[in-house]
Tab-separated table of C-alpha atoms and ligand atoms in Angstrom:
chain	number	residue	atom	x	y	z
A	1	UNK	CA	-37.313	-40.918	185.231
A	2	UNK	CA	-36.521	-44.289	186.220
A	3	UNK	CA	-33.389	-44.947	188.473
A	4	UNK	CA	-32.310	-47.627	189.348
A	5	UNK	CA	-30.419	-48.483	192.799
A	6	UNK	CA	-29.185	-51.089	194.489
A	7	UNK	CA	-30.541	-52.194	197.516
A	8	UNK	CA	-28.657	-50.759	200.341
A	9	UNK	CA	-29.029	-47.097	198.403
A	10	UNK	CA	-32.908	-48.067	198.976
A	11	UNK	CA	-32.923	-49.105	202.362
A	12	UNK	CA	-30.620	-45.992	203.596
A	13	UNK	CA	-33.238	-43.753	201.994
A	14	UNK	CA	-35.752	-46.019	203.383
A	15	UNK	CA	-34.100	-45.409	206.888
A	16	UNK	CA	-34.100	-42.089	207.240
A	17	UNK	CA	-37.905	-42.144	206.114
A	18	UNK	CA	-38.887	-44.573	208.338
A	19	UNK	CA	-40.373	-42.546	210.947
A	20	UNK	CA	-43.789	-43.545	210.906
A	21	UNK	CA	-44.346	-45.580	207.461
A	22	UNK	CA	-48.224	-45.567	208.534
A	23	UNK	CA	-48.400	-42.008	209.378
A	24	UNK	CA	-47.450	-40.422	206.265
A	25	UNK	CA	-50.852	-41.592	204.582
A	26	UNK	CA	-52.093	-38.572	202.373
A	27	UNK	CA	-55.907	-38.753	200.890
A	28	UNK	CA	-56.875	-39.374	197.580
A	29	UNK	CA	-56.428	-36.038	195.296
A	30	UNK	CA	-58.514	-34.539	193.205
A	31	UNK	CA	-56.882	-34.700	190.252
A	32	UNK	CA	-59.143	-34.666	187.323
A	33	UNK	CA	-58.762	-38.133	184.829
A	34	UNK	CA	-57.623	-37.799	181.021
A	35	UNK	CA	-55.665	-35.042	181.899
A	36	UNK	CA	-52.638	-36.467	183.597
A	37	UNK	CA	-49.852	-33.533	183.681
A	38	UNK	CA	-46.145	-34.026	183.541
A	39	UNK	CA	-44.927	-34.684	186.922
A	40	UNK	CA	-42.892	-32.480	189.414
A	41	UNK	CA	-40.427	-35.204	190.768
A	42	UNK	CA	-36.763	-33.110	190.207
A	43	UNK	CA	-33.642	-34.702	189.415
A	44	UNK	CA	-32.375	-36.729	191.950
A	45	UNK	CA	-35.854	-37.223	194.160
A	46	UNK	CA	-37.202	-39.825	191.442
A	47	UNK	CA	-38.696	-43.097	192.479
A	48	UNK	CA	-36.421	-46.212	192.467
A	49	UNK	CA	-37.182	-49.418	190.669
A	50	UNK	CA	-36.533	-53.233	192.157
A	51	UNK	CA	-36.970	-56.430	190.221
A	52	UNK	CA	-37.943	-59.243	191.569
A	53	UNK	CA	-38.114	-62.604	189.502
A	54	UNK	CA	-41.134	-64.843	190.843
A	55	UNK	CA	-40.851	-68.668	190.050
A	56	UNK	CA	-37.282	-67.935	188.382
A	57	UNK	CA	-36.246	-70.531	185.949
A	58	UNK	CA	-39.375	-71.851	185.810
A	59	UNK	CA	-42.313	-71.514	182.854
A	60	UNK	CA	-44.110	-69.504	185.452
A	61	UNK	CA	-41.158	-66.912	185.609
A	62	UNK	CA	-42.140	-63.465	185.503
A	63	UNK	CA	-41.040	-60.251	186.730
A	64	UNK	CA	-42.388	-57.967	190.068
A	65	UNK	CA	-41.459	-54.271	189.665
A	66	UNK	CA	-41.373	-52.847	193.757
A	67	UNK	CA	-41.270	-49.038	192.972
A	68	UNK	CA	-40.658	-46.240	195.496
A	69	UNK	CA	-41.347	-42.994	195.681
A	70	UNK	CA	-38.821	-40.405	197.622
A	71	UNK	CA	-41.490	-39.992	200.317
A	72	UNK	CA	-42.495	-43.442	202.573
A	73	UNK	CA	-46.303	-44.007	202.326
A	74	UNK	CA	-48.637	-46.564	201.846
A	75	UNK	CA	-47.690	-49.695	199.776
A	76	UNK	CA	-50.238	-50.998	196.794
A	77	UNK	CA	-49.727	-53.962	194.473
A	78	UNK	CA	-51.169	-54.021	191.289
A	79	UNK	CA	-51.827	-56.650	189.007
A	80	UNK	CA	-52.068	-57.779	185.314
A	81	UNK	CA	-52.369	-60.871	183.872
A	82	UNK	CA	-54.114	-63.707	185.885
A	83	UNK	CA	-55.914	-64.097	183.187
A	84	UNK	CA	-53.377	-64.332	179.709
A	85	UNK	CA	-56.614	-63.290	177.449
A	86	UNK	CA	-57.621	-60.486	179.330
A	87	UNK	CA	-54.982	-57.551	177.303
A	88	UNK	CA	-56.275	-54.735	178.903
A	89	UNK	CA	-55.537	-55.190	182.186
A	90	UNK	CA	-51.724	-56.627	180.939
A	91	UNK	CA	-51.233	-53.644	178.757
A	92	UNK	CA	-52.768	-51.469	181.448
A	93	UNK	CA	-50.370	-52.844	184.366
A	94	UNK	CA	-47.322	-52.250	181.919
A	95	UNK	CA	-48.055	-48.556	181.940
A	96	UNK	CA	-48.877	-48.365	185.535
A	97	UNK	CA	-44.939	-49.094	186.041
A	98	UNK	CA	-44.299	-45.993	183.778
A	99	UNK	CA	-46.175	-43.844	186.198
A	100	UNK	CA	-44.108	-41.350	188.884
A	101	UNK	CA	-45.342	-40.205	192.148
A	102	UNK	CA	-43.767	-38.633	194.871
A	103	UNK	CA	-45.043	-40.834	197.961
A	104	UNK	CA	-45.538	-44.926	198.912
A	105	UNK	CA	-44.861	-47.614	197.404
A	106	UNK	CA	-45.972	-49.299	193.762
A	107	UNK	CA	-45.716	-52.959	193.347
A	108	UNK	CA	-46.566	-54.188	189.947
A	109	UNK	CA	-46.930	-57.873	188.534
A	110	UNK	CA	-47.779	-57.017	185.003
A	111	UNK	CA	-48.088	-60.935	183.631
A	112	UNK	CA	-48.792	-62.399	186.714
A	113	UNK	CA	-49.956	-65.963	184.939
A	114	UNK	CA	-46.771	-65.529	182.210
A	115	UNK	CA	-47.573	-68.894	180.518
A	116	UNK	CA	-51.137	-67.718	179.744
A	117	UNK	CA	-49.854	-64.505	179.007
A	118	UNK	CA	-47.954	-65.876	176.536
A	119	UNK	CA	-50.279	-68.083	174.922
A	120	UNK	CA	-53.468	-65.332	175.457
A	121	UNK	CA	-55.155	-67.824	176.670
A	122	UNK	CA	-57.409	-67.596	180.021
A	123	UNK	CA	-55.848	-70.113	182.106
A	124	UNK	CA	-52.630	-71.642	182.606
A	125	UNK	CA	-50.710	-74.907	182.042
A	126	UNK	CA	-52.280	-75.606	185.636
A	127	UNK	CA	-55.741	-73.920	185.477
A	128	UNK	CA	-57.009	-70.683	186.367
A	129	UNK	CA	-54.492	-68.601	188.701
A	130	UNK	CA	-58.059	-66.619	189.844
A	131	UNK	CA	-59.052	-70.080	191.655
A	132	UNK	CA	-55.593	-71.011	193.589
A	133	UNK	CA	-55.934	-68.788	196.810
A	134	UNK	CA	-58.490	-70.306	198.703
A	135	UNK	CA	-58.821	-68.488	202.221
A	136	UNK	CA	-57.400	-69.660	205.259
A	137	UNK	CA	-55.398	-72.202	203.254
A	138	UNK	CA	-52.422	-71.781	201.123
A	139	UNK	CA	-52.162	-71.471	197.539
A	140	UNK	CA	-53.025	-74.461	195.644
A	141	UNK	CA	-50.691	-74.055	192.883
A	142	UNK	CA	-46.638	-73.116	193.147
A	143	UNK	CA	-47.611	-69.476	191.134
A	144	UNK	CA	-50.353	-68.533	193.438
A	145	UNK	CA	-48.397	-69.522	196.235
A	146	UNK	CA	-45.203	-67.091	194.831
A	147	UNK	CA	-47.357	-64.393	194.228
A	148	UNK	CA	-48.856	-64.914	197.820
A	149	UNK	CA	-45.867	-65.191	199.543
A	150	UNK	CA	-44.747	-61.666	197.576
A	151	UNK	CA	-47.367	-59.802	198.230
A	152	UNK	CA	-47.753	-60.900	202.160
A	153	UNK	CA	-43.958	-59.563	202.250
A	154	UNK	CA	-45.064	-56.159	200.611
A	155	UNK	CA	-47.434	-55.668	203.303
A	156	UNK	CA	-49.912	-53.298	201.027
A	157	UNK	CA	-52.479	-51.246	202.065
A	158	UNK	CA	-54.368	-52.706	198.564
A	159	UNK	CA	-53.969	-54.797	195.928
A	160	UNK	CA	-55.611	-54.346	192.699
A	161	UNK	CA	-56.532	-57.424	190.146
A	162	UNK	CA	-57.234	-56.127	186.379
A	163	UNK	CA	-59.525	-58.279	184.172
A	164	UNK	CA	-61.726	-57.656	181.534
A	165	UNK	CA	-64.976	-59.695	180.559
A	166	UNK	CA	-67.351	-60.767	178.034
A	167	UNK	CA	-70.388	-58.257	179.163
A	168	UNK	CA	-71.164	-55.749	181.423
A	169	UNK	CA	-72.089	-56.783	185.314
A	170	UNK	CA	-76.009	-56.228	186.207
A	171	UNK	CA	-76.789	-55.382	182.907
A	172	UNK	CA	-78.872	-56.767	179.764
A	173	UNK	CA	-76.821	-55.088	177.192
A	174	UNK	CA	-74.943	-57.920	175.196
A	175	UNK	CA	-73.378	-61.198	176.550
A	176	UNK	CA	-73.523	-61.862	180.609
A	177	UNK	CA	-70.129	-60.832	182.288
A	178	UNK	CA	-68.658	-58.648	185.199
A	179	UNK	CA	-67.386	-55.630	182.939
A	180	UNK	CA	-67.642	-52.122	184.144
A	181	UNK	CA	-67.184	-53.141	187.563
A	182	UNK	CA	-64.983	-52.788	190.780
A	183	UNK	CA	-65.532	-55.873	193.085
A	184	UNK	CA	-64.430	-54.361	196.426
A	185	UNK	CA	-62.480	-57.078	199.221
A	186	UNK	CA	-64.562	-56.712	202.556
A	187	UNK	CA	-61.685	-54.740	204.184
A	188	UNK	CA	-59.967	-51.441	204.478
A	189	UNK	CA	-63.009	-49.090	203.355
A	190	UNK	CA	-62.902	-50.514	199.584
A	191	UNK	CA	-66.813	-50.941	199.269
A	192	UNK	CA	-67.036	-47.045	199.674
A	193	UNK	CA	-63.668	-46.353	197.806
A	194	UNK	CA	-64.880	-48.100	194.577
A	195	UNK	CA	-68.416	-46.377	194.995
A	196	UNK	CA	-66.149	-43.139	195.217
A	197	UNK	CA	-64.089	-43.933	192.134
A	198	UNK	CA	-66.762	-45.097	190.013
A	199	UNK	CA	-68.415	-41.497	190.343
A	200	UNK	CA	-65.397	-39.835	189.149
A	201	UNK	CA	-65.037	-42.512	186.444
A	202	UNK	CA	-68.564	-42.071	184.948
A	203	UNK	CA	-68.383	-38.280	184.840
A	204	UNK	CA	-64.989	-38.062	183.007
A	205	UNK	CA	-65.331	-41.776	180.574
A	206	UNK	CA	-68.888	-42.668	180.479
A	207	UNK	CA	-71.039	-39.590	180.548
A	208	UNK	CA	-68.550	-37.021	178.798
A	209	UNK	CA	-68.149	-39.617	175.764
A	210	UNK	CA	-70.417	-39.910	173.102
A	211	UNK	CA	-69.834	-43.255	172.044
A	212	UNK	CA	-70.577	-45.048	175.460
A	213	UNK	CA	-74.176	-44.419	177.281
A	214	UNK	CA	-75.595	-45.401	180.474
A	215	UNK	CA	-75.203	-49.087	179.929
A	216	UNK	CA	-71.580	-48.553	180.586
A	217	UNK	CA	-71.523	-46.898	183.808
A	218	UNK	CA	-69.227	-48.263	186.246
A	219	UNK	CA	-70.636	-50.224	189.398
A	220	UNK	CA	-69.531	-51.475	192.338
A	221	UNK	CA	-69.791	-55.386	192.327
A	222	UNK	CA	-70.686	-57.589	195.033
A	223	UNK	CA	-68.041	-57.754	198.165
A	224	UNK	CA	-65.666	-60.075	198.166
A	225	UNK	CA	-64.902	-61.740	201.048
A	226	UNK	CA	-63.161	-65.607	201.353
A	227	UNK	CA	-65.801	-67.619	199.964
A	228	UNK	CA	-64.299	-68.090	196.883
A	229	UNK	CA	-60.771	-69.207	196.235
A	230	UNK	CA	-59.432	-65.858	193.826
A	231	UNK	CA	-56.772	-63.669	194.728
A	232	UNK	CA	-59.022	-60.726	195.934
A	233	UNK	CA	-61.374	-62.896	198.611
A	234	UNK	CA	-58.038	-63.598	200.214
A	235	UNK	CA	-56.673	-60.493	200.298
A	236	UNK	CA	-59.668	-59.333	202.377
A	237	UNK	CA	-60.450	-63.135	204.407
A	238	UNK	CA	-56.472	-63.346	205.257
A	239	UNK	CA	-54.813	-60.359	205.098
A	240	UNK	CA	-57.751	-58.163	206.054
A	241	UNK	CA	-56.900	-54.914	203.628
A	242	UNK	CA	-58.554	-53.484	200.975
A	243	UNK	CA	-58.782	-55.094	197.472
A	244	UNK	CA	-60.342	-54.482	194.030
A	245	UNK	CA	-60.808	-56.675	191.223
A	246	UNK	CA	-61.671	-54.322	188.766
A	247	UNK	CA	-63.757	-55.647	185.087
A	248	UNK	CA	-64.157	-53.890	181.888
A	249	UNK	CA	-66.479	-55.316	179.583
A	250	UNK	CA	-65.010	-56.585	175.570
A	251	UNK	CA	-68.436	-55.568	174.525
A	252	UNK	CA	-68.621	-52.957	171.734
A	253	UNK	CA	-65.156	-51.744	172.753
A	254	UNK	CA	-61.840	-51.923	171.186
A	255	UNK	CA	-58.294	-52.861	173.028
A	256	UNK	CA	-57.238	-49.018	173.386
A	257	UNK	CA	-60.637	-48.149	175.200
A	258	UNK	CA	-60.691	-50.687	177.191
A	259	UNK	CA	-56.864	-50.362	178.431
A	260	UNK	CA	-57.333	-46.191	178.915
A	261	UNK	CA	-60.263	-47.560	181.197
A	262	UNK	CA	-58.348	-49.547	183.235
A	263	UNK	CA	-55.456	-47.167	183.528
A	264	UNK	CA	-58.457	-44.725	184.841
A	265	UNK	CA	-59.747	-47.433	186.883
A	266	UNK	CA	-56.083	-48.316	188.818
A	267	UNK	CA	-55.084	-44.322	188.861
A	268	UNK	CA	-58.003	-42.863	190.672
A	269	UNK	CA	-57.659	-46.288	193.281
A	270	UNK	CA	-54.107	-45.669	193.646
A	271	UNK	CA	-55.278	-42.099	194.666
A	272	UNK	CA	-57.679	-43.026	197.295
A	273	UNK	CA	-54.934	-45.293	198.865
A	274	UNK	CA	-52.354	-42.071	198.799
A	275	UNK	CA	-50.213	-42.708	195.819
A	276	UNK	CA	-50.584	-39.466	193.713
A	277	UNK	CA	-49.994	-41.043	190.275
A	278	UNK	CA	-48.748	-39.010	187.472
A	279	UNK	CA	-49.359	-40.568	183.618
A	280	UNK	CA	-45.858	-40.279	181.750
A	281	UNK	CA	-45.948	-39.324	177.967
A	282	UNK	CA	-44.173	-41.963	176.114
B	301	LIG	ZN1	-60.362	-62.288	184.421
C-alpha cells in the first residue's frame, strides 16, 4: 500500500533512522525473477510516496515519485522516458513505482522527456535529452539541467536509464542497435553488477523461454564513462556512483516482452544496490 505523508511525518521517521544512512546497506537477494511474491510490509510500516513536479508549468513538466521504505538504506533513481518512443522502459518505470520494499530509497522519473513522451517520438521539442549532460559541464538544456539538479539532491547510490533499441548490441541478428544490454557507468562496482545480473537474467528470460535463443542473451555493454554527453557518462564522470543504461532490443519482440524485461532488468539492479523489490499484483 501506498501512503501518503506529508513531509515532516517523513523526516521524523527519517530522524529516528538516521543513524548511519550508509551503514544499513544490505546485499542483493536471491530472490528468483518471474516469481515476485506478495510482500510482507504490515499495516502501518509501508513505504511513503513524495511528488515532486520538475519544470512545473512548463511543457517539460513531469512528475518525480521519491519513495521510502520504513528502513533507511541506499537511495536509487530510476528512469523512463528520455527517449518518448522507447514504451518499454516508460511502461516499465510506471510499475517500478508500484513496487514495495522494506529498506532505501526509490526515486522514479517515469516520463522523464514528457513532451516526447507525449508525442512517442525519440527526441524532444529541444533534441535528444540522452545528449544534454555533458561531463564536467552543466546541462545543456533547462530539462537535463532539472533532472540533474534532482538527482544530485537525491544523492543515489545508482541511477538506472531504461531504453529500448532497434537490434541487439554485438550481434548480427536483425537491424544494428544496443538491445539486450546493460551499459555499466565506470563507478560504484556496476561493470561487475550488470555482469552479475545478466547471469540471473539469461537463466530465468532467455534460456528458460522457448521463443528467445542465444541471440538474445543479455550483455554487458561497453563502460560508460564522461566521454559522451548522456545522462549515464555523467553519473559516473561527475558524481562518481554506479549507473546503468539498460537496452532491450524491438526486434522480434512485442511491447509486453519487452516491458517484463525491463522490469527484470531494473528489479534484480535494484537488488544488488539493497532495495529488496517486491512486484505488486494489480
Ligand atoms: Zn533510448
Amino acid at each position: 500500500m501506498v501512503t501518503m505523508q506529508d513531509r515532516s511525518a517523513t523526516k521524523n521517521s527519517q530522524q529516528r533512522l538516521t543513524t548511519s544512512r550508509r551503514a544499513l546497506v544490505v546485499g542483493g537477494s536471491a530472490t528468483v525473477l518471474g516469481s515476485f511474491t506478495l510482500g510482507t510490509v504490515s499495516a502501518g510500516e509501508s513505504v511513503t510516496e513524495e511528488v515532486r513536479t520538475l519544470r512545473s508549468g512548463t511543457r517539460y513538466e513531469t512528475p518525480a515519485y521519491i519513495r521510502e521504505a520504513p528502513t533507511a538504506g541506499e537511495t536509487v533513481v530510476v528512469l523512463g522516458g528520455v527517449h518518448g518512443s522507447e514504451r518499454a522502459g516508460i511502461d516499465a518505470a510506471h510499475t517500478v513505482r508500484e513496487w514495495e520494499f522494506e529498506q532505501g530509497t526509490l526515486v522514479v522519473i517515469p516520463e522523464a522527456n514528457a513532451p516526447a513522451v507525449r508525442d512517442s517520438t525519440y527526441s524532444g521539442p529541444d533534441g535528444d535529452l540522452n545528449q544534454q549532460f555533458p561531463s564536467g559541464q552543466e546541462p545543456t538544456t533547462s530539462i537535463a539541467e532539472a533532472i540533474w539538479e534532482f538527482i544530485t539532491e537525491m544523492d543515489p547510490a545508482a541511477v538506472i536509464d531504461m531504453h529500448s533499441s532497434m537490434g541487439i548490441w554485438g550481434s548480427s541478428r536483425g537491424p544494428s542497435g544496443f538491445g539486450q544490454a546493460i551499459f555499466p557507468s565506470a563507478a560504484g562496482g556496476s561493470r561487475e553488477i550488470a555482469g552479475r545480473v545478466n547471469r540471473l537474467l539469461n537463466d530465468e528470460l532467455i534460456h528458460a523461454s522457448e521463443e528467445y535463443d542465444s541471440a538474445y542473451e543479455f550483455t554487458v555493454g561497453n563502460t560508460l564513462a564522461g566521454e559522451h554527453p548522456r545522462l549515464i557518462h555523467k553519473v559516473a564522470a561527475d558524481l562518481g556512483r554506479a549507473g546503468y543504461l539498460t537496452e532491450v532490443t524491438r526486434y522480434g519482440t512485442d511491447l509486453p516482452t519487452r516491458t517484463n524485461w525491463s522490469e527484470a532488468i531494473a528489479a534484480e539492479l535494484l537488488r544488488k544496490h539493497g532495495i529488496g523489490v517486491e512486484k505488486v499484483p494489480k
